[in-house]
PDB file of C-alpha atoms in Angstrom:
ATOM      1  CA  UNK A   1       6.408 -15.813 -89.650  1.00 91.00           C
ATOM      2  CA  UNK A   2       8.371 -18.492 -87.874  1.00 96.00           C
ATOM      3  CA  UNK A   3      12.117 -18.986 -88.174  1.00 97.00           C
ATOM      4  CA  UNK A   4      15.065 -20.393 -86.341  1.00 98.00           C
ATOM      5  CA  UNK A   5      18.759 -20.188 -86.105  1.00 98.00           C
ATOM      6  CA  UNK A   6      21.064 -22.806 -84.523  1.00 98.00           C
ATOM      7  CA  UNK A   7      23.514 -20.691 -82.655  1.00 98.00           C
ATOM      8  CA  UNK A   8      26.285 -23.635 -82.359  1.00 97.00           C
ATOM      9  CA  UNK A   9      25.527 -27.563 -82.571  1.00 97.00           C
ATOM     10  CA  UNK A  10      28.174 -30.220 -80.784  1.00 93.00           C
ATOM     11  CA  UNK A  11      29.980 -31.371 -77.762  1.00 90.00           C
ATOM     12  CA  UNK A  12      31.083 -28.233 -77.229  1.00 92.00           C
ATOM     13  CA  UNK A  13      27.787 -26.892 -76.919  1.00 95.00           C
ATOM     14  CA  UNK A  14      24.146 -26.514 -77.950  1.00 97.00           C
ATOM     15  CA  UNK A  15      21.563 -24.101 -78.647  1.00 98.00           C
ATOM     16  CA  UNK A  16      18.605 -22.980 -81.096  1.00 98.00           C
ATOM     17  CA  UNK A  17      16.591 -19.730 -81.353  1.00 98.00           C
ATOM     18  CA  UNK A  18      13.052 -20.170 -82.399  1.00 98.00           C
ATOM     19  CA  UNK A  19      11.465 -16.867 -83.058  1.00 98.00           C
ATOM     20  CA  UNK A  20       7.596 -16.172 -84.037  1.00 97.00           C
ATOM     21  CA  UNK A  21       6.645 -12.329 -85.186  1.00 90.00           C
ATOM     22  CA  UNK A  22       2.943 -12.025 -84.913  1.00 78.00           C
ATOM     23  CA  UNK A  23       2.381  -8.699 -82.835  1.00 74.00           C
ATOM     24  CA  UNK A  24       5.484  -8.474 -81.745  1.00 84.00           C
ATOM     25  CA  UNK A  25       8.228 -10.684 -81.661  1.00 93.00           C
ATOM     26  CA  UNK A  26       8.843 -14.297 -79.594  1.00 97.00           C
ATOM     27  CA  UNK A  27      11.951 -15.950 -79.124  1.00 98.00           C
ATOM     28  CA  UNK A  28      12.218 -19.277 -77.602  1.00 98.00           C
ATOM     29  CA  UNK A  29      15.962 -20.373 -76.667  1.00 98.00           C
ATOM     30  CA  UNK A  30      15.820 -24.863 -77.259  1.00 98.00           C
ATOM     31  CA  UNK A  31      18.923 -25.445 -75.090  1.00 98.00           C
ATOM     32  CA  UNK A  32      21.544 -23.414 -73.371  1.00 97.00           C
ATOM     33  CA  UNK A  33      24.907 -25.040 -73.642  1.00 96.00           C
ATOM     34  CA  UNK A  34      26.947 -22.124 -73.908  1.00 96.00           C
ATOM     35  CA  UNK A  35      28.658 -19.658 -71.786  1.00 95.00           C
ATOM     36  CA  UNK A  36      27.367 -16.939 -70.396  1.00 97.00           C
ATOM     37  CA  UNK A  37      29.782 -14.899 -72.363  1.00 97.00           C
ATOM     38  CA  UNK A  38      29.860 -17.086 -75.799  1.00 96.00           C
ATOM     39  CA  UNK A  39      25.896 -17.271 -75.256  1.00 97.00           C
ATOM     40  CA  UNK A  40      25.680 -13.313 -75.905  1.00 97.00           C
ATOM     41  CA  UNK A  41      28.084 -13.187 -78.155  1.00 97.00           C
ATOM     42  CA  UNK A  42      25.909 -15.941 -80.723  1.00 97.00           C
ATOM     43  CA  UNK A  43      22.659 -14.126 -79.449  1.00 98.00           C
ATOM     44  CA  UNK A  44      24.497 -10.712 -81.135  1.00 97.00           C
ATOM     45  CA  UNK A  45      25.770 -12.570 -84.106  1.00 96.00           C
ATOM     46  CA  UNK A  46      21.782 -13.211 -84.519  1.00 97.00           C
ATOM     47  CA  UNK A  47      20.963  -9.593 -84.012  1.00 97.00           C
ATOM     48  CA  UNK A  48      19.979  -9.983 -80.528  1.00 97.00           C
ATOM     49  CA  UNK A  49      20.741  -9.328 -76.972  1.00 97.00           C
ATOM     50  CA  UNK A  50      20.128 -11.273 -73.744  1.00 97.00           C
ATOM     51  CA  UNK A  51      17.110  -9.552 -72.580  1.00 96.00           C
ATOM     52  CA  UNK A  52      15.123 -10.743 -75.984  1.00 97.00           C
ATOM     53  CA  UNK A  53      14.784 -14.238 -75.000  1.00 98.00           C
ATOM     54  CA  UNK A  54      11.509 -14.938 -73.610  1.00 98.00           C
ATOM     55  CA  UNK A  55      11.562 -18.224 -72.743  1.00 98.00           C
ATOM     56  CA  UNK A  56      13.794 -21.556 -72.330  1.00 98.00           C
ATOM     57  CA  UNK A  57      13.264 -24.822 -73.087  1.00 98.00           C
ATOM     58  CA  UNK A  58      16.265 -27.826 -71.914  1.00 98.00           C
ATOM     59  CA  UNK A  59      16.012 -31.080 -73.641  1.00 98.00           C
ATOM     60  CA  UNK A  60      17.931 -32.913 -70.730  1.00 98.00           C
ATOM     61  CA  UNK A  61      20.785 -32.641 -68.850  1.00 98.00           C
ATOM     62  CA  UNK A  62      24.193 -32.889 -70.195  1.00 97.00           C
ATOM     63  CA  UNK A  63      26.301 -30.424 -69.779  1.00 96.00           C
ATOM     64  CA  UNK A  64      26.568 -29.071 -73.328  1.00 96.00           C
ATOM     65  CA  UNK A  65      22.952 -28.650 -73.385  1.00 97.00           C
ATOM     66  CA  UNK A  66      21.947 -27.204 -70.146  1.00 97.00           C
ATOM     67  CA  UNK A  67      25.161 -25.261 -69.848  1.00 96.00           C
ATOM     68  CA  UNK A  68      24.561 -21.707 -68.572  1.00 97.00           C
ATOM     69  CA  UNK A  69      20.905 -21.902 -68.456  1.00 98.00           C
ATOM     70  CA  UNK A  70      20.683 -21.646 -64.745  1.00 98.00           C
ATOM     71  CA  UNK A  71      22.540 -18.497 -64.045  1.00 97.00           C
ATOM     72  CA  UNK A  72      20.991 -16.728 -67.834  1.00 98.00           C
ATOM     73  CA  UNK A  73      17.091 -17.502 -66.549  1.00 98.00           C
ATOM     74  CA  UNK A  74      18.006 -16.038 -63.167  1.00 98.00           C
ATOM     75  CA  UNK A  75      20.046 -13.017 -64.758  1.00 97.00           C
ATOM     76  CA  UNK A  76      17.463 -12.037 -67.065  1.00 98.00           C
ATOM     77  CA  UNK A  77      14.160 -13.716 -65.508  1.00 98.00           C
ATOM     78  CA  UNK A  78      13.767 -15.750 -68.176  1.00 98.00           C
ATOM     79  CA  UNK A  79      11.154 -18.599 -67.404  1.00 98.00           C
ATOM     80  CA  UNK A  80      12.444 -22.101 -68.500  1.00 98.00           C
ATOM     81  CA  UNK A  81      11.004 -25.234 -69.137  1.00 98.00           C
ATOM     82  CA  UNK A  82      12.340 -28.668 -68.485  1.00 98.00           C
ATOM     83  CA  UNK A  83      11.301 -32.268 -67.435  1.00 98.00           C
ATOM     84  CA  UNK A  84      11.497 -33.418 -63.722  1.00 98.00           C
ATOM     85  CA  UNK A  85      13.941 -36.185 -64.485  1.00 98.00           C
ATOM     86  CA  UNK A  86      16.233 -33.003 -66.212  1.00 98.00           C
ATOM     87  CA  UNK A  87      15.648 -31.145 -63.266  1.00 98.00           C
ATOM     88  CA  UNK A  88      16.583 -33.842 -60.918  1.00 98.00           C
ATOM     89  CA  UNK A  89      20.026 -35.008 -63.175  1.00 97.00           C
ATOM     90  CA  UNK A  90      21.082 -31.171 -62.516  1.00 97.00           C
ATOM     91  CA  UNK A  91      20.758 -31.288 -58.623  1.00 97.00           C
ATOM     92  CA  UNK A  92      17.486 -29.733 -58.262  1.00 98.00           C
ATOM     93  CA  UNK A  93      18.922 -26.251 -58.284  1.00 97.00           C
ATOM     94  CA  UNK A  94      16.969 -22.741 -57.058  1.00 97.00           C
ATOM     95  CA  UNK A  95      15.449 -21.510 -59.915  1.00 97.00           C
ATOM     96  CA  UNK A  96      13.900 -18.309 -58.163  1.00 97.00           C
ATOM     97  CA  UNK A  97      10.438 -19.206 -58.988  1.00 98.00           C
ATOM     98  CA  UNK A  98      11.512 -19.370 -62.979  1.00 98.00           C
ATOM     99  CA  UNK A  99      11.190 -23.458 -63.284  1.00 98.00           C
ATOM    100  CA  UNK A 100       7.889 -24.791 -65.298  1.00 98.00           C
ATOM    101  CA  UNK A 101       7.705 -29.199 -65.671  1.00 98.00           C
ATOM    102  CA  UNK A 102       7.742 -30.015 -69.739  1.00 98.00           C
ATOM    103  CA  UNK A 103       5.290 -33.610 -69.955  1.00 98.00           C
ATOM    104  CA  UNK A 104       5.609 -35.985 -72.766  1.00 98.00           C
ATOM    105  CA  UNK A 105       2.405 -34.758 -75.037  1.00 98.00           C
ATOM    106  CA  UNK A 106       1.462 -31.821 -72.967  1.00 98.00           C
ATOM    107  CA  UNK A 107       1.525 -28.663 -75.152  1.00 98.00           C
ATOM    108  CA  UNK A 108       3.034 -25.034 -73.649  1.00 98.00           C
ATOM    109  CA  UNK A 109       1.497 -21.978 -75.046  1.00 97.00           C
ATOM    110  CA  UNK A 110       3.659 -19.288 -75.408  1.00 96.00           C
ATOM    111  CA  UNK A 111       1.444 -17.118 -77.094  1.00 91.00           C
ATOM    112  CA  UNK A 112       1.918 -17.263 -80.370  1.00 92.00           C
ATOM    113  CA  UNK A 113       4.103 -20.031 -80.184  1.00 97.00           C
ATOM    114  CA  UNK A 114       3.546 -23.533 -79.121  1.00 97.00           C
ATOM    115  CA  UNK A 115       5.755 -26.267 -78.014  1.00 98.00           C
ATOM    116  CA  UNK A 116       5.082 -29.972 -77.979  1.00 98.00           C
ATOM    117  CA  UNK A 117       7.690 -32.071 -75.756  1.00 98.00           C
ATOM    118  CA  UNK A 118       7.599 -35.714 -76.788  1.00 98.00           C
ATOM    119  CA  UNK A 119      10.124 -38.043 -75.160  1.00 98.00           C
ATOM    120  CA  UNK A 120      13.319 -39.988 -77.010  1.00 98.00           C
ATOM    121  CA  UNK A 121      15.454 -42.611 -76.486  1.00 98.00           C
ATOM    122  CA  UNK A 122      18.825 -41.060 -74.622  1.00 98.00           C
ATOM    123  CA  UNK A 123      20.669 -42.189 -71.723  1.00 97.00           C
ATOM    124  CA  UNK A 124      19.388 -39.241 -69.271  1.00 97.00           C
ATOM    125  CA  UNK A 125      16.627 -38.756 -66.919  1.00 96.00           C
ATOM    126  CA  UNK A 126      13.695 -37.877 -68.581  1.00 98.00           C
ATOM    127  CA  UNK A 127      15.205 -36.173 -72.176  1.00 98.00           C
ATOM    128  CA  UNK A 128      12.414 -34.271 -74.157  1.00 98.00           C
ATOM    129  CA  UNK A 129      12.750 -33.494 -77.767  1.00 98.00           C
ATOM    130  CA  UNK A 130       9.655 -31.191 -79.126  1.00 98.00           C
ATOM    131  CA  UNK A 131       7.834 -29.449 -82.089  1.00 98.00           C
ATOM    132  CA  UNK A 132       7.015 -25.661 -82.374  1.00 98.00           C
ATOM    133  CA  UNK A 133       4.397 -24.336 -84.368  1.00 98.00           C
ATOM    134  CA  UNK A 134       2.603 -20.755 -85.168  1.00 96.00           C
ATOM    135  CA  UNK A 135      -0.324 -22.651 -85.791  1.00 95.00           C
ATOM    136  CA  UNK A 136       1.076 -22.507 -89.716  1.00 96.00           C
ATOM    137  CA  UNK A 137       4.021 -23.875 -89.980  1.00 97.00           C
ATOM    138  CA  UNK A 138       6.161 -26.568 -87.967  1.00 98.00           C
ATOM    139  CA  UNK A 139       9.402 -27.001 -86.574  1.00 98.00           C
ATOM    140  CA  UNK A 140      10.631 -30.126 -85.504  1.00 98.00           C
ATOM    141  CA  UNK A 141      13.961 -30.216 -83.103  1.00 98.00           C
ATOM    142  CA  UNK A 142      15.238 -33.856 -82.358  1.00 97.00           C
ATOM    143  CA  UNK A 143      19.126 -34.161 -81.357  1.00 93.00           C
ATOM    144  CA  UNK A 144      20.478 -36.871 -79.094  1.00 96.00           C
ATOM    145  CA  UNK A 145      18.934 -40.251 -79.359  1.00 97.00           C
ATOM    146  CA  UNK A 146      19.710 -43.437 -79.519  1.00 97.00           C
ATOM    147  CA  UNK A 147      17.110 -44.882 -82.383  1.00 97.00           C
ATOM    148  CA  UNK A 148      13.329 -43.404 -83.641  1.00 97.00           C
ATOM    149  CA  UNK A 149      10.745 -44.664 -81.931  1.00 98.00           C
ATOM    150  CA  UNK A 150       6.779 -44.868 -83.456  1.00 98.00           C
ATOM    151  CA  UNK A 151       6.463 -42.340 -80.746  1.00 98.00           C
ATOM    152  CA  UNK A 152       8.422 -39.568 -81.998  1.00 98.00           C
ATOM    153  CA  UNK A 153       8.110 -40.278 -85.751  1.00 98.00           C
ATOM    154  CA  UNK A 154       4.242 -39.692 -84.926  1.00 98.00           C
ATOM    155  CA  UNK A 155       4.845 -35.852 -83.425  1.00 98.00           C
ATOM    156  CA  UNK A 156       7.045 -34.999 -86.169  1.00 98.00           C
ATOM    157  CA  UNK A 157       5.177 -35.679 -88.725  1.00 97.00           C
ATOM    158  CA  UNK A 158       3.899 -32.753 -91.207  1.00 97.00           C
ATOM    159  CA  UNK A 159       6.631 -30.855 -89.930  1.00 98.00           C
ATOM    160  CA  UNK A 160       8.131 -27.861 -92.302  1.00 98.00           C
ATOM    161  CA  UNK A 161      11.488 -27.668 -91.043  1.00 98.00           C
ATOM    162  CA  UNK A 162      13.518 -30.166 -89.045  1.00 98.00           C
ATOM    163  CA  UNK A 163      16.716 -29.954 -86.901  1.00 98.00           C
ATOM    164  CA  UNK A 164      18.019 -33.367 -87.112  1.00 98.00           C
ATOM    165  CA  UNK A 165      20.995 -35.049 -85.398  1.00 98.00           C
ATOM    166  CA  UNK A 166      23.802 -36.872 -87.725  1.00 98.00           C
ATOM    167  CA  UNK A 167      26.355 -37.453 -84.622  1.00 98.00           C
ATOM    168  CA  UNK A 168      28.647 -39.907 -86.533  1.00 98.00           C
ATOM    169  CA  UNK A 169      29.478 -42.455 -89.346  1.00 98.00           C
ATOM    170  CA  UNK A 170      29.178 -45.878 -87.769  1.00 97.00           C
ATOM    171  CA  UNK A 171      32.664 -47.072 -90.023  1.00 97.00           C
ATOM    172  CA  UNK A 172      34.401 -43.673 -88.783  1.00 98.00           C
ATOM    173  CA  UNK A 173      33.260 -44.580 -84.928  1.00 98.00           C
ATOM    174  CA  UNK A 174      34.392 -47.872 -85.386  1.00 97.00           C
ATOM    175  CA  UNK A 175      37.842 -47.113 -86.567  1.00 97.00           C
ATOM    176  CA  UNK A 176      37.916 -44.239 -84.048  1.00 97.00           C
ATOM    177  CA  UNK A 177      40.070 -44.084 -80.855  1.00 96.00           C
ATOM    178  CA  UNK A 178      37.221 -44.044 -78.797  1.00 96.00           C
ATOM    179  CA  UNK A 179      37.285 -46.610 -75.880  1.00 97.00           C
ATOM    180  CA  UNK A 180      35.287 -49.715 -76.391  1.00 96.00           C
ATOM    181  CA  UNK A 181      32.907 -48.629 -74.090  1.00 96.00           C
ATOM    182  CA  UNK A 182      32.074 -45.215 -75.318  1.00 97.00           C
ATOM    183  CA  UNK A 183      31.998 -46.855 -79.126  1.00 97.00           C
ATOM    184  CA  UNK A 184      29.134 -48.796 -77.608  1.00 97.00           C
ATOM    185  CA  UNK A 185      27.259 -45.841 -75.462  1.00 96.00           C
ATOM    186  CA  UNK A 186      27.631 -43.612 -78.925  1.00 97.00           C
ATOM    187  CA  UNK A 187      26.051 -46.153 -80.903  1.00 97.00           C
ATOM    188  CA  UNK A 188      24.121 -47.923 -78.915  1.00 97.00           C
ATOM    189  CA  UNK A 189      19.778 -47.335 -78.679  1.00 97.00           C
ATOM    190  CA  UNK A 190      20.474 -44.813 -75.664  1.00 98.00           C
ATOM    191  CA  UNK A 191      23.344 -43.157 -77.830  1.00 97.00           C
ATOM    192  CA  UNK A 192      23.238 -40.904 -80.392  1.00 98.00           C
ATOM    193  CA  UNK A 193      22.378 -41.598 -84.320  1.00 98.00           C
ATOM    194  CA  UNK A 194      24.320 -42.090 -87.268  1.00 98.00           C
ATOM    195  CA  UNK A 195      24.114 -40.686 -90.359  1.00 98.00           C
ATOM    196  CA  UNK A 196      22.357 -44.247 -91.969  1.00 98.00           C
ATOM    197  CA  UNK A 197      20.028 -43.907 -89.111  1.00 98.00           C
ATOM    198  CA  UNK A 198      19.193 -39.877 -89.691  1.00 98.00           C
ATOM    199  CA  UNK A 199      18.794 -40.431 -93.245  1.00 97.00           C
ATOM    200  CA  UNK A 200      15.979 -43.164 -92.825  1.00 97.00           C
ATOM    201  CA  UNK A 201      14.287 -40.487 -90.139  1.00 98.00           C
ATOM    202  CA  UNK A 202      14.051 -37.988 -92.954  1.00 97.00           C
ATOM    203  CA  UNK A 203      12.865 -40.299 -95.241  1.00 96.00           C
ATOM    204  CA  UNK A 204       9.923 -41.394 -93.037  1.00 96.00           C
ATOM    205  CA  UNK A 205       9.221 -37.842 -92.260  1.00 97.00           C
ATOM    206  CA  UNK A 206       9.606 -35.998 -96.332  1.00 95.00           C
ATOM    207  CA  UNK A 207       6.641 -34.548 -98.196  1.00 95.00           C
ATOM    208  CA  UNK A 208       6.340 -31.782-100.239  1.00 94.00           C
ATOM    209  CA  UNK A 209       6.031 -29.467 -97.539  1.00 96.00           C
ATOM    210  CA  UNK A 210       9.404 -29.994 -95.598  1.00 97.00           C
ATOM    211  CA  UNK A 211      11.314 -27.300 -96.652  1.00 96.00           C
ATOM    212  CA  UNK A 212      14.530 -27.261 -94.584  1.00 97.00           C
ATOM    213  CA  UNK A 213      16.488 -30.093 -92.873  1.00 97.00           C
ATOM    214  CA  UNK A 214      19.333 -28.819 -90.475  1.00 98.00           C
ATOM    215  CA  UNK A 215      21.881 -31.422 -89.990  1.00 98.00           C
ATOM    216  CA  UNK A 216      22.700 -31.246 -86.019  1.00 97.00           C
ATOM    217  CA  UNK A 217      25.148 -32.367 -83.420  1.00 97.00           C
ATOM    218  CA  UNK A 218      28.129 -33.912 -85.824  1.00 97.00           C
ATOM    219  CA  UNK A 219      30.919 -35.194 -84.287  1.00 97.00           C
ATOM    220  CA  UNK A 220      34.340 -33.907 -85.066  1.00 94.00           C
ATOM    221  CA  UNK A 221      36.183 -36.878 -84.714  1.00 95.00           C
ATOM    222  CA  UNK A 222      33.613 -39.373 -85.831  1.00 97.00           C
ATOM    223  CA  UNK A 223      31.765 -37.931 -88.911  1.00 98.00           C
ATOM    224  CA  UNK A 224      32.350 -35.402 -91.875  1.00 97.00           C
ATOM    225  CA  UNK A 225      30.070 -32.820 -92.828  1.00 96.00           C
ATOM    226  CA  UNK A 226      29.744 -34.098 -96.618  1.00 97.00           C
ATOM    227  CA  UNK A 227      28.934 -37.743 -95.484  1.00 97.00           C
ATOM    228  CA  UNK A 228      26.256 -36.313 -93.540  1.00 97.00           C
ATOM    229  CA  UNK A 229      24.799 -33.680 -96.080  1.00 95.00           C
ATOM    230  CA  UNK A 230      25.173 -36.971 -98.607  1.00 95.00           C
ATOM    231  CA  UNK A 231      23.202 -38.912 -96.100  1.00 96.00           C
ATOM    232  CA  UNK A 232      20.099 -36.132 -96.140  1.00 95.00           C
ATOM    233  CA  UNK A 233      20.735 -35.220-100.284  1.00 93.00           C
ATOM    234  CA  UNK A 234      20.286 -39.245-100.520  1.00 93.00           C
ATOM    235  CA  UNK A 235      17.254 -39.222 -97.863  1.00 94.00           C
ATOM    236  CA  UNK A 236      15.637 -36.131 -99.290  1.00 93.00           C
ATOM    237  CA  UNK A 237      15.847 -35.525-102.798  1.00 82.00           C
ATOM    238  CA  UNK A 238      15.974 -32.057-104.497  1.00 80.00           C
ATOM    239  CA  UNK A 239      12.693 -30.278-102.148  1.00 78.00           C
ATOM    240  CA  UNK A 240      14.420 -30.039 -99.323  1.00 93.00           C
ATOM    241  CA  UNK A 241      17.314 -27.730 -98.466  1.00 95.00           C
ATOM    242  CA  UNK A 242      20.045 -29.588 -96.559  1.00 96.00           C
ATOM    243  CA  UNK A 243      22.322 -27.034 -94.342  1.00 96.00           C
ATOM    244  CA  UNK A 244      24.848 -27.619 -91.636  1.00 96.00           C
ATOM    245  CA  UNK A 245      24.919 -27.080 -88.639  1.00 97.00           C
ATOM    246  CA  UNK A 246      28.184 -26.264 -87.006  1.00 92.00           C
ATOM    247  CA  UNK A 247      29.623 -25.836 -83.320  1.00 93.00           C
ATOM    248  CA  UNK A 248      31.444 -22.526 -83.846  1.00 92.00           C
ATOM    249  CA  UNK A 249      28.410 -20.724 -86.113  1.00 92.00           C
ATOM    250  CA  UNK A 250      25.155 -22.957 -85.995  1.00 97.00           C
ATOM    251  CA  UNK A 251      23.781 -21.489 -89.251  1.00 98.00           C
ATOM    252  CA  UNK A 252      22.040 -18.864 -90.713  1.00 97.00           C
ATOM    253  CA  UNK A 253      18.722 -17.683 -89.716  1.00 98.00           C
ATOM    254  CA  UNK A 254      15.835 -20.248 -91.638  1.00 98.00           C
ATOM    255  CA  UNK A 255      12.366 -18.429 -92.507  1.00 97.00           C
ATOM    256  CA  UNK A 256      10.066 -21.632 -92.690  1.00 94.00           C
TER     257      UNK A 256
END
């Protein structure tokens, strides 16, 4: 069985639990953007302590996504996977042998689990978004970007669930108090995307078999969470179960 849980989703910070039961259980942490402290309090919301993450994976660099990843791999010898570009925009820190390179289309095997990084359009280094499968079902994760790209829309295709970020509402960021400058970085093609621009994602990417869409990484002062569930309801249809991610409780745990 594969399943995941968002464990908080925002500028405050970011992280997703992937978990895969076969003989026993595997539990992938996509992002770290937490805490220490906040980090094992979420992980024991989700029935879990530190020392049951197996493995890391850091989309890129920002702070509220590579957080306390650093000092948690080294603390529980956790291995963790990131891009070189990622690793450089962090300082090139010692990871005490625990670093492994992510590659655009170059799977990691867990075992049991597998992970396929594909790259985005974000203003950082080298950002990786990625897939995880069980070999049954798929998971597609894909927060912070600027636009889709045939790239992306091509690995996340077929997939069974999907994390998906709905950062703003372009009249909302417009009308905002955000600096002219920052208007432009959020909703620019390096930036993040809007709900319009989520909503024609899912579209591209519905079948029959998507089960659950996870709307991701809203801002607080530039979006709502009904305009973005609207956005996916409109995208989506009835097959598809829209739920919310949110910074203080992520969401429940999602059996896919």
């Amino acid at each position: 069985m594969l399943r995941f849980k968002s464990l908080g989703s925002g500028s405050t910070g970011n992280a997703t639990l992937v978990e895969v039961t076969s003989h026993r259980p595997l539990r992938l942490l996509v992002d770290c953007g937490l805490g220490l402290k906040q980090l094992s309090v979420r992980l024991a919301g989700a029935g879990l302590v530190d020392g049951d993450i197996d493995a890391i994976f850091i989309t890129h660099e920002h702070s509220d996504h590579i957080g306390c990843a650093r000092q948690f791999a080294r603390r529980h010898r956790v291995p963790v996977w990131m891009s070189h570009g990622t690793y450089e925009g962090i300082g090139s820190p010692d990871f005490d042998g625990l670093l492994h390179t992510a590659r655009d289309g170059q799977a990691i095997d867990l075992g049991g689990l597998q992970i396929m990084p594909f790259t985005v359009p974000h203003d950082a280094r080298e950002p990786l978004q990625l897939t995880c499968t069980d070999g049954a079902k798929k998971l597609g994760i894909l927060t912070d970007l600027g636009h889709a790209t045939a790239h992306l829309l091509t690995h996340l295709e077929h997939c069974n669930a999907l994390l998906l970020e709905c950062n703003h509402d372009s009249d909302l960021l417009a009308q905002s108090s955000y600096p002219p400058f920052l208007k432009r970085r959020v909703g620019g093609k390096y930036g993040h995307l809007s709900n319009a621009a989520a909503g024609a994602i899912a579209q591209s990417l519905a079948h029959e078999g998507l089960k659950h869409l996870v709307t991701a990484h809203l801002s607080e002062q530039n979006n709502r969470p009904e305009l973005a569930y609207q956005a996916m309801s409109d995208a989506l249809g009835s097959v598809t179960e829209v739920t919310l991610a949110d910074a203080a409780n992520g969401t429940r745990w999602l059996s896919i």
